[in-house]
Amino acid sequence: MSLQWSRAVALGCAAAATACVLSWAGVATGLTPSVLPAPQLKVGKAQADLCPTAAAAKALADQGVTLGAKSPAVMAHVDGRTCVRLPMTRGEFAADLSTGSVPADGGITFTKSGGRSLSLTGIVFEFGERTARGTATVEGAAAGAARRQPVDLFTLDFQLDKTKIDVTKGTAEGAAALGLGKGGDSALKDAFGTNPLPAQGAVFDATAGGDATQAVQVLSRALLL
């Protein structure tokens, strides 16, 4: 292959890559697509911070319910708020957020004075359905409840203007508002008699970010088709 031809191929691939990135970014921000279908990005090492809204934090405090994390999740301070940080090390999602399934490790706990607690574990963020599914377990105070089948714990409302995917660096970040799903509402009522979180509107502001290194490989394969 001549030097001139190599340069031409490189320039063509760079131009195509730029067009693809702009196309996928357009989808993510609500603009008109599309050059290629949005690739599936595989999650490497990432995390999601779930921070209670002001209304949710006040409601929990008023009812004596403490928010906690179930290992390997941890509590973290983010912009002056106490949040649950969920690690994510697997799963995949489309660059336009239209599909995907990303599980989180650890879980969220709610504990009330007197020992009654609720654990939400096995949380999986389902992009296509716009839900976060998981299991709820009530512990303490009497016998407690048996582990449930996965239910819709939260609803997801992606904030597309905060979605940033850099296929050259292999990183992705985004945000969503989490409302209470029917399963989450029922679990809280089972645990505490009443739901200590607002029934309407967002209860958590979620931000996520981390490695999506497979994006570069997916892009390369797409350009060779």
XYZ file of N, CA and C in Angstrom:
675
model
N 0.859 -1.191 0.000
C 0.000 0.000 0.000
C 0.897 1.243 0.000
N 0.644 2.182 -0.941
C 1.459 3.389 -1.025
C 1.185 4.311 0.138
N 2.130 5.222 0.387
C 1.979 6.193 1.460
C 0.772 7.081 1.207
N 0.581 7.485 -0.089
C -0.553 8.354 -0.415
C -1.871 7.639 -0.138
N -1.945 6.345 -0.486
C -3.194 5.589 -0.271
C -3.443 5.401 1.224
N -2.393 5.155 2.007
C -2.538 4.999 3.447
C -3.105 6.262 4.064
N -2.585 7.406 3.624
C -3.074 8.669 4.167
C -4.531 8.897 3.793
N -4.885 8.524 2.564
C -6.262 8.713 2.115
C -7.213 7.851 2.936
N -6.808 6.608 3.197
C -7.642 5.718 4.002
C -7.789 6.269 5.406
N -6.679 6.722 5.987
C -6.723 7.264 7.346
C -7.636 8.472 7.425
N -7.525 9.370 6.447
C -8.382 10.558 6.439
C -9.841 10.175 6.260
N -10.094 9.173 5.392
C -11.473 8.744 5.191
C -12.071 8.154 6.440
N -11.290 7.329 7.146
C -11.778 6.739 8.392
C -12.010 7.792 9.443
N -11.116 8.761 9.517
C -11.283 9.834 10.506
C -12.540 10.626 10.216
N -12.777 10.913 8.938
C -13.983 11.662 8.582
C -15.228 10.856 8.900
N -15.188 9.562 8.575
C -16.338 8.707 8.852
C -16.584 8.596 10.353
N -15.503 8.472 11.109
C -15.645 8.382 12.553
C -16.287 9.627 13.115
N -15.833 10.787 12.613
C -16.415 12.042 13.078
C -17.898 12.110 12.756
N -18.266 11.689 11.550
C -19.676 11.713 11.160
C -20.499 10.783 12.044
N -19.952 9.611 12.335
C -20.675 8.653 13.169
C -20.870 9.195 14.574
N -19.796 9.775 15.108
C -19.882 10.320 16.460
C -20.921 11.428 16.514
N -20.922 12.311 15.523
C -21.908 13.399 15.486
C -23.316 12.840 15.350
N -23.467 11.790 14.540
C -24.784 11.181 14.372
C -25.296 10.602 15.671
N -24.451 9.806 16.361
C -24.870 9.194 17.621
C -25.125 10.251 18.675
N -24.294 11.306 18.680
C -24.506 12.391 19.637
C -25.834 13.077 19.363
N -26.183 13.193 18.071
C -27.460 13.797 17.729
C -28.626 13.000 18.266
N -28.537 11.678 18.183
C -29.584 10.825 18.721
C -29.707 11.041 20.226
N -28.555 11.075 20.902
C -28.561 11.192 22.357
C -29.122 12.522 22.821
N -29.029 13.546 21.983
C -29.526 14.857 22.395
C -30.846 15.211 21.728
N -31.456 14.240 21.055
C -32.776 14.470 20.482
C -32.768 15.060 19.089
N -31.591 15.111 18.442
C -31.512 15.639 17.094
C -31.752 14.529 16.089
N -31.855 14.903 14.820
C -32.131 13.906 13.788
C -30.923 13.015 13.563
N -31.060 11.643 13.575
C -29.979 10.759 13.253
C -29.630 10.925 11.750
N -29.008 10.038 11.005
C -28.250 8.928 11.475
C -27.386 8.477 10.346
N -26.178 8.101 10.641
C -25.274 7.548 9.647
C -25.213 6.035 9.803
N -24.982 5.581 11.027
C -24.962 4.162 11.328
C -25.835 3.906 12.555
N -26.331 2.684 12.710
C -27.064 2.368 13.938
C -26.176 2.599 15.148
N -26.770 3.050 16.238
C -25.997 3.304 17.452
C -25.360 2.012 17.939
N -24.049 2.026 18.229
C -23.383 0.799 18.680
C -23.737 0.470 20.120
N -23.573 -0.796 20.468
C -23.731 -1.238 21.850
C -22.402 -1.035 22.574
N -22.423 -0.280 23.644
C -21.221 0.001 24.413
C -21.188 -0.888 25.646
N -20.078 -1.545 25.877
C -19.939 -2.421 27.032
C -19.347 -1.652 28.207
N -19.980 -1.803 29.360
C -19.530 -1.110 30.559
C -18.297 -1.811 31.109
N -17.272 -1.024 31.450
C -16.074 -1.570 32.066
C -16.103 -1.314 33.559
N -15.492 -0.229 33.987
C -15.491 0.156 35.398
C -16.231 1.479 35.500
N -17.404 1.448 36.130
C -18.237 2.640 36.203
C -18.938 2.701 37.551
N -19.638 3.787 37.781
C -20.388 3.938 39.027
C -21.574 4.857 38.788
N -22.585 4.683 39.627
C -23.767 5.548 39.592
C -24.001 6.102 40.987
N -24.118 7.418 41.080
C -24.426 8.080 42.351
C -25.912 8.390 42.401
N -26.598 7.820 43.381
C -28.022 8.076 43.583
C -28.167 9.013 44.774
N -28.548 10.252 44.483
C -28.646 11.280 45.518
C -30.112 11.631 45.744
N -30.606 11.538 46.974
C -32.011 11.873 47.222
C -32.292 13.336 46.897
N -33.440 13.591 46.285
C -33.847 14.965 46.047
C -34.099 15.646 47.392
N -34.219 16.959 47.368
C -34.466 17.700 48.609
C -35.754 17.213 49.280
N -36.792 16.965 48.461
C -38.071 16.506 49.009
C -37.931 15.113 49.615
N -37.174 14.234 48.943
C -36.990 12.880 49.450
C -36.168 12.876 50.730
N -35.107 13.683 50.769
C -34.261 13.749 51.964
C -35.060 14.245 53.163
N -35.901 15.246 52.945
C -36.721 15.781 54.036
C -37.738 14.751 54.519
N -38.372 14.053 53.572
C -39.374 13.045 53.930
C -38.750 11.918 54.746
N -37.564 11.470 54.350
C -36.886 10.412 55.096
C -36.534 10.884 56.511
N -36.004 12.104 56.605
C -35.630 12.639 57.918
C -36.851 12.813 58.814
N -37.939 13.301 58.244
C -39.155 13.530 59.036
C -39.708 12.226 59.615
N -39.512 11.121 58.887
C -40.057 9.839 59.340
C -39.009 8.945 60.004
N -37.831 9.494 60.260
C -36.807 8.745 60.972
C -36.238 7.576 60.203
N -36.178 7.698 58.885
C -35.639 6.630 58.043
C -34.278 7.061 57.502
N -33.276 6.201 57.684
C -31.915 6.514 57.254
C -31.572 5.775 55.977
N -31.027 6.499 55.010
C -30.578 5.913 53.752
C -29.188 5.320 53.938
N -28.967 4.126 53.390
C -27.664 3.478 53.519
C -27.291 2.706 52.267
N -26.098 2.130 52.300
C -25.578 1.368 51.161
C -25.260 -0.049 51.590
N -25.490 -0.990 50.681
C -25.163 -2.400 50.925
C -23.933 -2.745 50.091
N -22.872 -3.195 50.747
C -21.589 -3.456 50.097
C -21.751 -4.366 48.862
N -20.993 -4.077 47.800
C -19.884 -3.133 47.694
C -20.286 -1.689 47.391
N -21.540 -1.373 47.389
C -21.949 0.028 47.285
C -21.491 0.760 48.549
N -21.294 2.068 48.442
C -20.847 2.861 49.586
C -21.623 4.169 49.612
N -21.559 4.834 50.748
C -22.121 6.172 50.846
C -21.072 7.178 50.366
N -21.516 8.213 49.690
C -20.595 9.217 49.158
C -21.228 10.596 49.270
N -20.380 11.609 49.444
C -20.850 12.988 49.496
C -20.634 13.622 48.122
N -21.721 14.037 47.504
C -21.679 14.602 46.160
C -22.387 15.957 46.175
N -21.628 17.009 45.933
C -22.198 18.358 45.887
C -23.046 18.665 47.120
N -22.530 18.311 48.281
C -23.222 18.621 49.530
C -24.343 17.678 49.902
N -24.525 16.616 49.123
C -25.587 15.656 49.428
C -24.988 14.298 49.769
N -25.662 13.561 50.632
C -25.240 12.209 50.988
C -25.942 11.231 50.060
N -25.159 10.487 49.297
C -25.695 9.659 48.213
C -25.222 8.219 48.345
N -25.888 7.338 47.622
C -25.460 5.944 47.513
C -24.698 5.783 46.204
N -23.469 5.277 46.302
C -22.637 5.067 45.104
C -22.624 3.583 44.766
N -23.225 3.249 43.626
C -23.326 1.862 43.173
C -22.269 1.579 42.106
N -21.372 0.610 42.348
C -20.417 0.254 41.295
C -21.087 -0.558 40.192
N -20.590 -0.389 38.965
C -21.106 -1.127 37.816
C -19.914 -1.626 37.009
N -19.851 -2.923 36.783
C -18.693 -3.503 36.112
C -19.058 -4.381 34.918
N -20.316 -4.370 34.524
C -20.730 -5.209 33.403
C -22.011 -4.630 32.804
N -22.451 -5.272 31.738
C -23.652 -4.799 31.046
C -23.293 -3.996 29.812
N -24.291 -3.646 29.037
C -24.066 -2.839 27.842
C -25.309 -2.035 27.522
N -25.112 -0.989 26.717
C -26.228 -0.124 26.339
C -25.922 0.519 24.999
N -26.968 0.951 24.304
C -26.798 1.614 23.020
C -26.356 3.058 23.233
N -25.557 3.554 22.313
C -25.031 4.913 22.435
C -26.135 5.959 22.439
N -27.303 5.635 21.869
C -28.418 6.588 21.881
C -29.362 6.345 23.059
N -28.980 5.442 23.976
C -29.741 5.116 25.189
C -31.095 4.469 24.910
N -31.277 3.947 23.707
C -32.571 3.355 23.363
C -32.739 1.948 23.914
N -31.645 1.243 24.116
C -31.692 -0.114 24.659
C -30.505 -0.309 25.597
N -30.555 -1.367 26.369
C -29.429 -1.700 27.224
C -29.861 -2.243 28.559
N -28.953 -2.950 29.204
C -29.200 -3.520 30.524
C -27.893 -3.470 31.297
N -27.866 -2.671 32.366
C -26.643 -2.488 33.144
C -26.929 -2.791 34.611
N -26.403 -3.904 35.148
C -26.613 -4.218 36.563
C -25.655 -3.441 37.456
N -26.086 -3.192 38.670
C -25.250 -2.534 39.673
C -24.921 -3.523 40.778
N -23.756 -3.373 41.383
C -23.351 -4.230 42.494
C -23.741 -3.570 43.814
N -24.015 -4.410 44.812
C -24.431 -3.866 46.099
C -25.896 -3.476 46.070
N -26.280 -2.512 46.900
C -27.676 -2.112 46.933
C -27.912 -0.900 47.815
N -29.189 -0.598 47.991
C -29.645 0.547 48.770
C -30.406 0.031 49.989
N -30.208 0.649 51.131
C -30.951 0.257 52.326
C -31.691 1.458 52.911
N -32.827 1.154 53.513
C -33.595 2.138 54.275
C -33.808 1.538 55.667
N -33.397 2.238 56.703
C -33.493 1.712 58.063
C -34.215 2.703 58.965
N -35.185 2.179 59.724
C -35.948 3.020 60.642
C -35.579 2.676 62.079
N -35.606 3.700 62.917
C -35.298 3.463 64.323
C -36.218 2.370 64.845
N -35.647 1.408 65.567
C -36.418 0.253 66.012
C -35.950 -1.011 65.317
N -35.134 -0.840 64.263
C -34.505 -1.997 63.644
C -35.093 -2.464 62.341
N -36.255 -1.992 61.956
C -36.852 -2.429 60.691
C -36.064 -1.837 59.522
N -35.768 -2.652 58.536
C -35.009 -2.153 57.399
C -35.470 -2.809 56.099
N -35.194 -2.125 55.009
C -35.519 -2.607 53.674
C -34.259 -2.533 52.826
N -33.928 -3.638 52.164
C -32.776 -3.665 51.259
C -33.260 -3.836 49.830
N -32.741 -3.002 48.942
C -33.015 -3.111 47.513
C -31.723 -3.557 46.846
N -31.715 -4.769 46.324
C -30.503 -5.336 45.752
C -30.783 -5.903 44.356
N -29.713 -6.353 43.711
C -29.863 -6.901 42.364
C -30.423 -5.879 41.397
N -30.043 -4.624 41.576
C -30.609 -3.537 40.767
C -30.041 -3.586 39.347
N -30.922 -3.565 38.372
C -30.523 -3.564 36.963
C -31.226 -2.392 36.272
N -30.432 -1.531 35.654
C -30.982 -0.401 34.921
C -31.327 -0.860 33.506
N -32.628 -0.862 33.199
C -33.126 -1.314 31.897
C -33.420 -0.088 31.036
N -32.551 0.169 30.074
C -32.644 1.393 29.287
C -33.882 1.420 28.411
N -34.177 0.312 27.742
C -35.316 0.293 26.834
C -36.639 0.483 27.547
N -36.774 -0.120 28.723
C -38.016 -0.032 29.483
C -38.066 1.199 30.383
N -36.919 1.878 30.495
C -36.819 3.061 31.366
C -37.202 2.725 32.810
N -36.676 1.612 33.297
C -36.938 1.206 34.673
C -35.655 0.694 35.310
N -35.640 0.674 36.644
C -34.590 -0.007 37.400
C -35.271 -1.119 38.179
N -34.942 -2.356 37.838
C -35.563 -3.510 38.478
C -34.631 -4.078 39.539
N -35.207 -4.751 40.527
C -34.404 -5.367 41.565
C -35.284 -6.087 42.563
N -34.670 -6.654 43.593
C -35.410 -7.370 44.619
C -35.416 -6.570 45.915
N -36.497 -6.708 46.670
C -36.662 -5.996 47.933
C -36.789 -7.001 49.062
N -36.032 -6.792 50.128
C -36.053 -7.691 51.276
C -36.260 -6.884 52.555
N -37.295 -7.234 53.311
C -37.572 -6.581 54.594
C -36.897 -7.393 55.695
N -36.178 -6.708 56.577
C -35.440 -7.379 57.642
C -35.746 -6.728 58.986
N -35.573 -7.509 60.048
C -35.750 -6.993 61.399
C -37.216 -6.896 61.776
N -37.494 -6.632 63.065
C -38.848 -6.468 63.591
C -39.740 -7.606 63.139
N -39.963 -8.547 63.973
C -40.731 -9.766 63.668
C -39.931 -10.630 62.707
N -40.620 -11.425 61.905
C -39.924 -12.404 61.066
C -39.360 -11.795 59.800
N -39.878 -10.642 59.387
C -39.447 -10.065 58.129
C -40.132 -10.734 56.962
N -39.821 -10.295 55.779
C -40.471 -10.836 54.581
C -39.462 -11.594 53.735
N -39.945 -12.567 52.994
C -39.076 -13.350 52.127
C -38.641 -12.515 50.932
N -37.522 -12.906 50.349
C -37.033 -12.202 49.171
C -38.059 -12.315 48.042
N -38.272 -11.201 47.361
C -39.264 -11.159 46.292
C -38.628 -11.501 44.956
N -39.486 -11.691 43.972
C -39.028 -11.730 42.603
C -38.689 -10.294 42.186
N -37.827 -10.115 41.177
C -37.495 -8.756 40.746
C -38.745 -7.950 40.378
N -38.769 -6.712 40.827
C -39.891 -5.814 40.548
C -39.337 -4.477 40.079
N -40.211 -3.635 39.550
C -39.810 -2.297 39.129
C -39.657 -1.415 40.370
N -38.416 -1.163 40.747
C -38.152 -0.338 41.923
C -38.264 1.145 41.606
N -37.720 1.527 40.447
C -37.695 2.940 40.073
C -38.014 3.104 38.589
N -38.487 4.280 38.239
C -38.610 4.672 36.844
C -37.398 5.522 36.480
N -37.017 5.513 35.202
C -35.861 6.270 34.738
C -36.298 7.338 33.754
N -35.863 8.551 33.993
C -36.098 9.647 33.060
C -34.732 10.225 32.710
N -34.160 9.753 31.579
C -32.820 10.178 31.195
C -32.775 11.665 30.865
N -31.711 12.315 31.306
C -31.477 13.720 30.977
C -30.470 13.748 29.830
N -31.003 13.738 28.610
C -30.166 13.547 27.427
C -29.163 14.670 27.213
N -29.464 15.860 27.714
C -28.520 16.960 27.545
C -27.254 16.769 28.372
N -27.283 15.811 29.316
C -26.107 15.538 30.143
C -25.401 14.249 29.735
N -25.810 13.696 28.595
C -25.184 12.483 28.088
C -23.956 12.844 27.263
N -22.813 12.276 27.644
C -21.566 12.531 26.918
C -20.851 11.204 26.695
N -20.685 10.844 25.431
C -20.002 9.607 25.076
C -18.814 9.961 24.199
N -17.612 9.631 24.652
C -16.391 9.910 23.905
C -15.821 8.577 23.425
N -16.057 8.254 22.160
C -15.613 6.965 21.643
C -14.110 6.919 21.464
N -13.452 8.065 21.400
C -11.999 8.059 21.252
C -11.313 7.771 22.581
N -11.908 8.241 23.679
C -11.342 7.989 25.007
C -11.941 6.763 25.678
N -13.054 6.280 25.139
C -13.701 5.116 25.736
C -14.377 5.434 27.051
N -15.023 6.600 27.128
C -15.711 6.999 28.359
C -17.153 7.386 28.050
N -17.983 7.290 29.077
C -19.385 7.683 28.939
C -19.872 8.237 30.270
N -20.763 9.198 30.210
C -21.386 9.723 31.414
C -22.797 10.189 31.084
N -23.634 10.223 32.097
C -25.017 10.621 31.881
C -25.726 10.857 33.194
N -26.979 11.229 33.092
C -27.771 11.526 34.287
C -29.214 11.136 34.045
N -29.925 10.892 35.143
C -31.339 10.534 35.057
C -32.022 10.889 36.368
N -33.316 11.127 36.266
C -34.139 11.316 37.458
C -34.857 9.999 37.723
N -34.788 9.526 38.968
C -35.430 8.268 39.343
C -36.688 8.540 40.143
N -37.811 8.070 39.602
C -39.064 8.120 40.337
C -39.318 6.779 40.989
N -40.295 6.704 41.841
C -40.589 5.458 42.551
C -41.491 4.580 41.692
N -41.052 3.339 41.436
C -41.871 2.390 40.702
C -42.884 1.717 41.604
N -43.803 0.979 41.000
C -44.847 0.317 41.788
C -44.260 -0.680 42.780
N -43.227 -1.427 42.339
C -42.610 -2.383 43.231
C -41.889 -1.724 44.387
N -41.218 -0.609 44.108
C -40.538 0.119 45.163
C -41.515 0.703 46.172
N -42.610 1.233 45.683
C -43.641 1.795 46.555
C -44.221 0.713 47.465
N -44.540 -0.446 46.895
C -45.107 -1.543 47.681
C -44.120 -2.045 48.729
N -42.836 -2.137 48.352
C -41.823 -2.628 49.275
C -41.662 -1.692 50.470
N -41.665 -0.409 50.234
C -41.531 0.561 51.324
C -42.737 0.514 52.254
N -43.907 0.346 51.685
C -45.115 0.234 52.509
C -45.100 -1.043 53.334
N -44.629 -2.144 52.743
C -44.532 -3.401 53.476
C -43.559 -3.279 54.642
N -42.466 -2.543 54.410
C -41.434 -2.444 55.432
C -41.824 -1.512 56.569
N -42.444 -0.376 56.243
C -42.651 0.661 57.259
C -44.109 1.033 57.504
N -45.012 0.357 56.818
C -46.426 0.683 56.993
C -46.891 1.770 56.056
N -46.068 2.781 55.887
C -46.331 3.855 54.924
C -45.052 4.081 54.114
N -45.197 4.680 52.970
C -44.052 4.966 52.125
C -43.391 6.262 52.590
N -42.125 6.222 53.047
C -41.471 7.435 53.526
C -40.936 8.339 52.422
N -41.104 7.933 51.173
C -40.646 8.749 50.048
C -41.824 9.389 49.335
N -41.615 10.536 48.695
C -42.698 11.154 47.925
C -43.229 10.196 46.861
N -44.534 10.087 46.754
C -45.136 9.172 45.783
C -45.074 9.716 44.362
N -44.947 11.027 44.228
C -44.921 11.654 42.911
C -43.578 12.349 42.691
N -43.159 12.387 41.429
C -41.931 13.098 41.084
C -40.685 12.278 41.369
N -39.538 12.895 41.136
C -38.260 12.218 41.328
C -37.934 12.064 42.812
N -37.326 10.932 43.145
C -36.860 10.712 44.517
C -35.328 10.651 44.575
N -34.693 10.312 43.449
C -33.236 10.330 43.370
C -32.799 11.052 42.099
N -31.739 11.843 42.224
C -31.022 12.358 41.064
C -29.829 11.436 40.861
N -29.740 10.821 39.704
C -28.679 9.853 39.443
C -27.710 10.385 38.408
N -26.427 10.247 38.697
C -25.380 10.556 37.719
C -24.490 9.327 37.599
N -24.066 9.027 36.392
C -23.251 7.837 36.166
C -22.113 8.172 35.218
N -21.019 7.455 35.371
C -19.891 7.659 34.482
C -18.873 6.551 34.647
N -18.037 6.377 33.618
C -16.994 5.368 33.697
C -16.518 4.938 32.328
N -15.891 3.774 32.295
C -15.289 3.268 31.066
C -16.317 2.585 30.168
N -16.223 2.880 28.909
C -16.983 2.164 27.882
C -16.016 1.890 26.741
N -14.939 1.195 27.063
C -13.806 1.059 26.155
C -14.123 0.278 24.889
N -15.153 -0.568 24.935
C -15.510 -1.332 23.744
C -16.054 -0.435 22.645
N -16.404 0.789 22.973
C -16.950 1.702 21.974
C -15.989 1.892 20.811
N -14.689 1.975 21.107
C -13.702 2.171 20.053
C -13.675 0.964 19.130
N -13.734 -0.235 19.692
C -13.729 -1.439 18.876
C -14.986 -1.548 18.034
N -16.124 -1.213 18.634
C -17.388 -1.254 17.890
C -17.341 -0.285 16.725
N -16.804 0.921 16.986
C -16.696 1.926 15.934
C -15.808 1.419 14.802
N -14.694 0.804 15.161
C -13.768 0.301 14.139
C -14.437 -0.749 13.279
N -15.155 -1.688 13.925
C -15.838 -2.737 13.166
C -16.897 -2.137 12.243
N -17.617 -1.120 12.736
C -18.678 -0.513 11.944
C -18.105 0.146 10.703
N -16.936 0.773 10.836
C -16.337 1.473 9.721
C -15.798 0.518 8.652
N -15.540 -0.731 9.069
C -14.986 -1.712 8.122
C -16.060 -2.466 7.367
N -17.353 -2.322 7.787
C -18.425 -3.051 7.123
C -18.687 -2.484 5.723
